[in-house]
Amino acid sequence: MIIVVVYMNAIIFFIQGIVYNSSLFIVSEKIQFKLY
């Protein structure tokens, strides 16, 4: 049962990392667009 909880937390952490990286990518793209 503990293994399942750890596995679920790993999946949630992985998804949060993807969302965070994609949002940073979008923000950096907008900043680059404003610079040009």
mmCIF file with all atom_site columns, N, CA and C in Angstrom:
data_model
loop_
_atom_site.group_PDB
_atom_site.id
_atom_site.type_symbol
_atom_site.label_atom_id
_atom_site.label_alt_id
_atom_site.label_comp_id
_atom_site.label_asym_id
_atom_site.label_entity_id
_atom_site.label_seq_id
_atom_site.pdbx_PDB_ins_code
_atom_site.Cartn_x
_atom_site.Cartn_y
_atom_site.Cartn_z
_atom_site.occupancy
_atom_site.B_iso_or_equiv
_atom_site.pdbx_formal_charge
_atom_site.auth_seq_id
_atom_site.auth_comp_id
_atom_site.auth_asym_id
_atom_site.auth_atom_id
_atom_site.pdbx_PDB_model_num
ATOM 1   N N  . MET A 1 1  ? 0.832  -1.205 0.000   1.00 0.00 ? 1  MET A N  1
ATOM 2   C CA . MET A 1 1  ? 0.000  0.000  0.000   1.00 0.00 ? 1  MET A CA 1
ATOM 3   C C  . MET A 1 1  ? 0.870  1.259  0.000   1.00 0.00 ? 1  MET A C  1
ATOM 4   N N  . ILE A 1 2  ? 1.966  1.224  0.760   1.00 0.00 ? 2  ILE A N  1
ATOM 5   C CA . ILE A 1 2  ? 2.867  2.385  0.793   1.00 0.00 ? 2  ILE A CA 1
ATOM 6   C C  . ILE A 1 2  ? 3.498  2.598  -0.584  1.00 0.00 ? 2  ILE A C  1
ATOM 7   N N  . ILE A 1 3  ? 3.789  1.495  -1.276  1.00 0.00 ? 3  ILE A N  1
ATOM 8   C CA . ILE A 1 3  ? 4.409  1.598  -2.602  1.00 0.00 ? 3  ILE A CA 1
ATOM 9   C C  . ILE A 1 3  ? 3.472  2.330  -3.561  1.00 0.00 ? 3  ILE A C  1
ATOM 10  N N  . VAL A 1 4  ? 2.176  2.054  -3.460  1.00 0.00 ? 4  VAL A N  1
ATOM 11  C CA . VAL A 1 4  ? 1.206  2.705  -4.347  1.00 0.00 ? 4  VAL A CA 1
ATOM 12  C C  . VAL A 1 4  ? 1.182  4.211  -4.094  1.00 0.00 ? 4  VAL A C  1
ATOM 13  N N  . VAL A 1 5  ? 1.244  4.603  -2.826  1.00 0.00 ? 5  VAL A N  1
ATOM 14  C CA . VAL A 1 5  ? 1.230  6.035  -2.489  1.00 0.00 ? 5  VAL A CA 1
ATOM 15  C C  . VAL A 1 5  ? 2.476  6.722  -3.041  1.00 0.00 ? 5  VAL A C  1
ATOM 16  N N  . VAL A 1 6  ? 3.619  6.092  -2.881  1.00 0.00 ? 6  VAL A N  1
ATOM 17  C CA . VAL A 1 6  ? 4.866  6.668  -3.397  1.00 0.00 ? 6  VAL A CA 1
ATOM 18  C C  . VAL A 1 6  ? 4.799  6.782  -4.914  1.00 0.00 ? 6  VAL A C  1
ATOM 19  N N  . TYR A 1 7  ? 4.236  5.754  -5.573  1.00 0.00 ? 7  TYR A N  1
ATOM 20  C CA . TYR A 1 7  ? 4.124  5.761  -7.029  1.00 0.00 ? 7  TYR A CA 1
ATOM 21  C C  . TYR A 1 7  ? 3.210  6.890  -7.487  1.00 0.00 ? 7  TYR A C  1
ATOM 22  N N  . MET A 1 8  ? 2.092  7.086  -6.786  1.00 0.00 ? 8  MET A N  1
ATOM 23  C CA . MET A 1 8  ? 1.162  8.159  -7.145  1.00 0.00 ? 8  MET A CA 1
ATOM 24  C C  . MET A 1 8  ? 1.820  9.521  -6.939  1.00 0.00 ? 8  MET A C  1
ATOM 25  N N  . ASN A 1 9  ? 2.566  9.687  -5.856  1.00 0.00 ? 9  ASN A N  1
ATOM 26  C CA . ASN A 1 9  ? 3.254  10.958 -5.609  1.00 0.00 ? 9  ASN A CA 1
ATOM 27  C C  . ASN A 1 9  ? 4.295  11.224 -6.692  1.00 0.00 ? 9  ASN A C  1
ATOM 28  N N  . ALA A 1 10 ? 4.960  10.179 -7.158  1.00 0.00 ? 10 ALA A N  1
ATOM 29  C CA . ALA A 1 10 ? 5.955  10.343 -8.219  1.00 0.00 ? 10 ALA A CA 1
ATOM 30  C C  . ALA A 1 10 ? 5.279  10.797 -9.508  1.00 0.00 ? 10 ALA A C  1
ATOM 31  N N  . ILE A 1 11 ? 4.116  10.235 -9.819  1.00 0.00 ? 11 ILE A N  1
ATOM 32  C CA . ILE A 1 11 ? 3.388  10.624 -11.034 1.00 0.00 ? 11 ILE A CA 1
ATOM 33  C C  . ILE A 1 11 ? 2.941  12.082 -10.925 1.00 0.00 ? 11 ILE A C  1
ATOM 34  N N  . ILE A 1 12 ? 2.408  12.462 -9.762  1.00 0.00 ? 12 ILE A N  1
ATOM 35  C CA . ILE A 1 12 ? 1.952  13.847 -9.574  1.00 0.00 ? 12 ILE A CA 1
ATOM 36  C C  . ILE A 1 12 ? 3.136  14.802 -9.690  1.00 0.00 ? 12 ILE A C  1
ATOM 37  N N  . PHE A 1 13 ? 4.263  14.451 -9.084  1.00 0.00 ? 13 PHE A N  1
ATOM 38  C CA . PHE A 1 13 ? 5.456  15.293 -9.143  1.00 0.00 ? 13 PHE A CA 1
ATOM 39  C C  . PHE A 1 13 ? 5.943  15.426 -10.586 1.00 0.00 ? 13 PHE A C  1
ATOM 40  N N  . PHE A 1 14 ? 5.883  14.322 -11.349 1.00 0.00 ? 14 PHE A N  1
ATOM 41  C CA . PHE A 1 14 ? 6.317  14.328 -12.744 1.00 0.00 ? 14 PHE A CA 1
ATOM 42  C C  . PHE A 1 14 ? 5.422  15.237 -13.580 1.00 0.00 ? 14 PHE A C  1
ATOM 43  N N  . ILE A 1 15 ? 4.093  15.145 -13.358 1.00 0.00 ? 15 ILE A N  1
ATOM 44  C CA . ILE A 1 15 ? 3.151  15.978 -14.115 1.00 0.00 ? 15 ILE A CA 1
ATOM 45  C C  . ILE A 1 15 ? 3.356  17.450 -13.759 1.00 0.00 ? 15 ILE A C  1
ATOM 46  N N  . GLN A 1 16 ? 3.558  17.743 -12.475 1.00 0.00 ? 16 GLN A N  1
ATOM 47  C CA . GLN A 1 16 ? 3.789  19.132 -12.061 1.00 0.00 ? 16 GLN A CA 1
ATOM 48  C C  . GLN A 1 16 ? 5.059  19.676 -12.709 1.00 0.00 ? 16 GLN A C  1
ATOM 49  N N  . GLY A 1 17 ? 6.083  18.846 -12.820 1.00 0.00 ? 17 GLY A N  1
ATOM 50  C CA . GLY A 1 17 ? 7.325  19.277 -13.452 1.00 0.00 ? 17 GLY A CA 1
ATOM 51  C C  . GLY A 1 17 ? 7.113  19.610 -14.920 1.00 0.00 ? 17 GLY A C  1
ATOM 52  N N  . ILE A 1 18 ? 6.313  18.794 -15.623 1.00 0.00 ? 18 ILE A N  1
ATOM 53  C CA . ILE A 1 18 ? 6.030  19.053 -17.034 1.00 0.00 ? 18 ILE A CA 1
ATOM 54  C C  . ILE A 1 18 ? 5.266  20.362 -17.182 1.00 0.00 ? 18 ILE A C  1
ATOM 55  N N  . VAL A 1 19 ? 4.253  20.556 -16.339 1.00 0.00 ? 19 VAL A N  1
ATOM 56  C CA . VAL A 1 19 ? 3.446  21.785 -16.418 1.00 0.00 ? 19 VAL A CA 1
ATOM 57  C C  . VAL A 1 19 ? 4.313  23.001 -16.115 1.00 0.00 ? 19 VAL A C  1
ATOM 58  N N  . TYR A 1 20 ? 5.183  22.883 -15.105 1.00 0.00 ? 20 TYR A N  1
ATOM 59  C CA . TYR A 1 20 ? 6.045  24.002 -14.717 1.00 0.00 ? 20 TYR A CA 1
ATOM 60  C C  . TYR A 1 20 ? 7.023  24.342 -15.844 1.00 0.00 ? 20 TYR A C  1
ATOM 61  N N  . ASN A 1 21 ? 7.619  23.323 -16.456 1.00 0.00 ? 21 ASN A N  1
ATOM 62  C CA . ASN A 1 21 ? 8.575  23.565 -17.536 1.00 0.00 ? 21 ASN A CA 1
ATOM 63  C C  . ASN A 1 21 ? 7.887  24.169 -18.751 1.00 0.00 ? 21 ASN A C  1
ATOM 64  N N  . SER A 1 22 ? 6.674  23.679 -19.079 1.00 0.00 ? 22 SER A N  1
ATOM 65  C CA . SER A 1 22 ? 5.967  24.206 -20.248 1.00 0.00 ? 22 SER A CA 1
ATOM 66  C C  . SER A 1 22 ? 5.554  25.653 -20.008 1.00 0.00 ? 22 SER A C  1
ATOM 67  N N  . SER A 1 23 ? 5.150  25.985 -18.773 1.00 0.00 ? 23 SER A N  1
ATOM 68  C CA . SER A 1 23 ? 4.755  27.367 -18.482 1.00 0.00 ? 23 SER A CA 1
ATOM 69  C C  . SER A 1 23 ? 5.982  28.276 -18.553 1.00 0.00 ? 23 SER A C  1
ATOM 70  N N  . LEU A 1 24 ? 7.139  27.802 -18.077 1.00 0.00 ? 24 LEU A N  1
ATOM 71  C CA . LEU A 1 24 ? 8.368  28.591 -18.179 1.00 0.00 ? 24 LEU A CA 1
ATOM 72  C C  . LEU A 1 24 ? 8.732  28.795 -19.642 1.00 0.00 ? 24 LEU A C  1
ATOM 73  N N  . PHE A 1 25 ? 8.544  27.767 -20.471 1.00 0.00 ? 25 PHE A N  1
ATOM 74  C CA . PHE A 1 25 ? 8.860  27.862 -21.896 1.00 0.00 ? 25 PHE A CA 1
ATOM 75  C C  . PHE A 1 25 ? 7.970  28.905 -22.561 1.00 0.00 ? 25 PHE A C  1
ATOM 76  N N  . ILE A 1 26 ? 6.672  28.920 -22.211 1.00 0.00 ? 26 ILE A N  1
ATOM 77  C CA . ILE A 1 26 ? 5.740  29.883 -22.801 1.00 0.00 ? 26 ILE A CA 1
ATOM 78  C C  . ILE A 1 26 ? 6.128  31.302 -22.387 1.00 0.00 ? 26 ILE A C  1
ATOM 79  N N  . VAL A 1 27 ? 6.473  31.480 -21.114 1.00 0.00 ? 27 VAL A N  1
ATOM 80  C CA . VAL A 1 27 ? 6.855  32.815 -20.633 1.00 0.00 ? 27 VAL A CA 1
ATOM 81  C C  . VAL A 1 27 ? 8.130  33.283 -21.333 1.00 0.00 ? 27 VAL A C  1
ATOM 82  N N  . SER A 1 28 ? 9.107  32.406 -21.479 1.00 0.00 ? 28 SER A N  1
ATOM 83  C CA . SER A 1 28 ? 10.363 32.785 -22.130 1.00 0.00 ? 28 SER A CA 1
ATOM 84  C C  . SER A 1 28 ? 10.121 33.105 -23.601 1.00 0.00 ? 28 SER A C  1
ATOM 85  N N  . GLU A 1 29 ? 9.202  32.375 -24.249 1.00 0.00 ? 29 GLU A N  1
ATOM 86  C CA . GLU A 1 29 ? 8.859  32.657 -25.644 1.00 0.00 ? 29 GLU A CA 1
ATOM 87  C C  . GLU A 1 29 ? 8.241  34.050 -25.757 1.00 0.00 ? 29 GLU A C  1
ATOM 88  N N  . LYS A 1 30 ? 7.351  34.407 -24.826 1.00 0.00 ? 30 LYS A N  1
ATOM 89  C CA . LYS A 1 30 ? 6.717  35.733 -24.863 1.00 0.00 ? 30 LYS A CA 1
ATOM 90  C C  . LYS A 1 30 ? 7.748  36.827 -24.637 1.00 0.00 ? 30 LYS A C  1
ATOM 91  N N  . ILE A 1 31 ? 8.703  36.585 -23.728 1.00 0.00 ? 31 ILE A N  1
ATOM 92  C CA . ILE A 1 31 ? 9.744  37.586 -23.458 1.00 0.00 ? 31 ILE A CA 1
ATOM 93  C C  . ILE A 1 31 ? 10.611 37.774 -24.701 1.00 0.00 ? 31 ILE A C  1
ATOM 94  N N  . GLN A 1 32 ? 10.974 36.692 -25.361 1.00 0.00 ? 32 GLN A N  1
ATOM 95  C CA . GLN A 1 32 ? 11.788 36.785 -26.574 1.00 0.00 ? 32 GLN A CA 1
ATOM 96  C C  . GLN A 1 32 ? 11.019 37.511 -27.671 1.00 0.00 ? 32 GLN A C  1
ATOM 97  N N  . PHE A 1 33 ? 9.705  37.266 -27.747 1.00 0.00 ? 33 PHE A N  1
ATOM 98  C CA . PHE A 1 33 ? 8.882  37.913 -28.769 1.00 0.00 ? 33 PHE A CA 1
ATOM 99  C C  . PHE A 1 33 ? 8.831  39.422 -28.531 1.00 0.00 ? 33 PHE A C  1
ATOM 100 N N  . LYS A 1 34 ? 8.782  39.832 -27.255 1.00 0.00 ? 34 LYS A N  1
ATOM 101 C CA . LYS A 1 34 ? 8.743  41.266 -26.943 1.00 0.00 ? 34 LYS A CA 1
ATOM 102 C C  . LYS A 1 34 ? 10.092 41.919 -27.246 1.00 0.00 ? 34 LYS A C  1
ATOM 103 N N  . LEU A 1 35 ? 11.176 41.177 -27.090 1.00 0.00 ? 35 LEU A N  1
ATOM 104 C CA . LEU A 1 35 ? 12.498 41.751 -27.340 1.00 0.00 ? 35 LEU A CA 1
ATOM 105 C C  . LEU A 1 35 ? 12.690 42.039 -28.823 1.00 0.00 ? 35 LEU A C  1
ATOM 106 N N  . TYR A 1 36 ? 12.084 41.244 -29.699 1.00 0.00 ? 36 TYR A N  1
ATOM 107 C CA . TYR A 1 36 ? 12.296 41.423 -31.141 1.00 0.00 ? 36 TYR A CA 1
ATOM 108 C C  . TYR A 1 36 ? 11.395 42.469 -31.728 1.00 0.00 ? 36 TYR A C  1
#
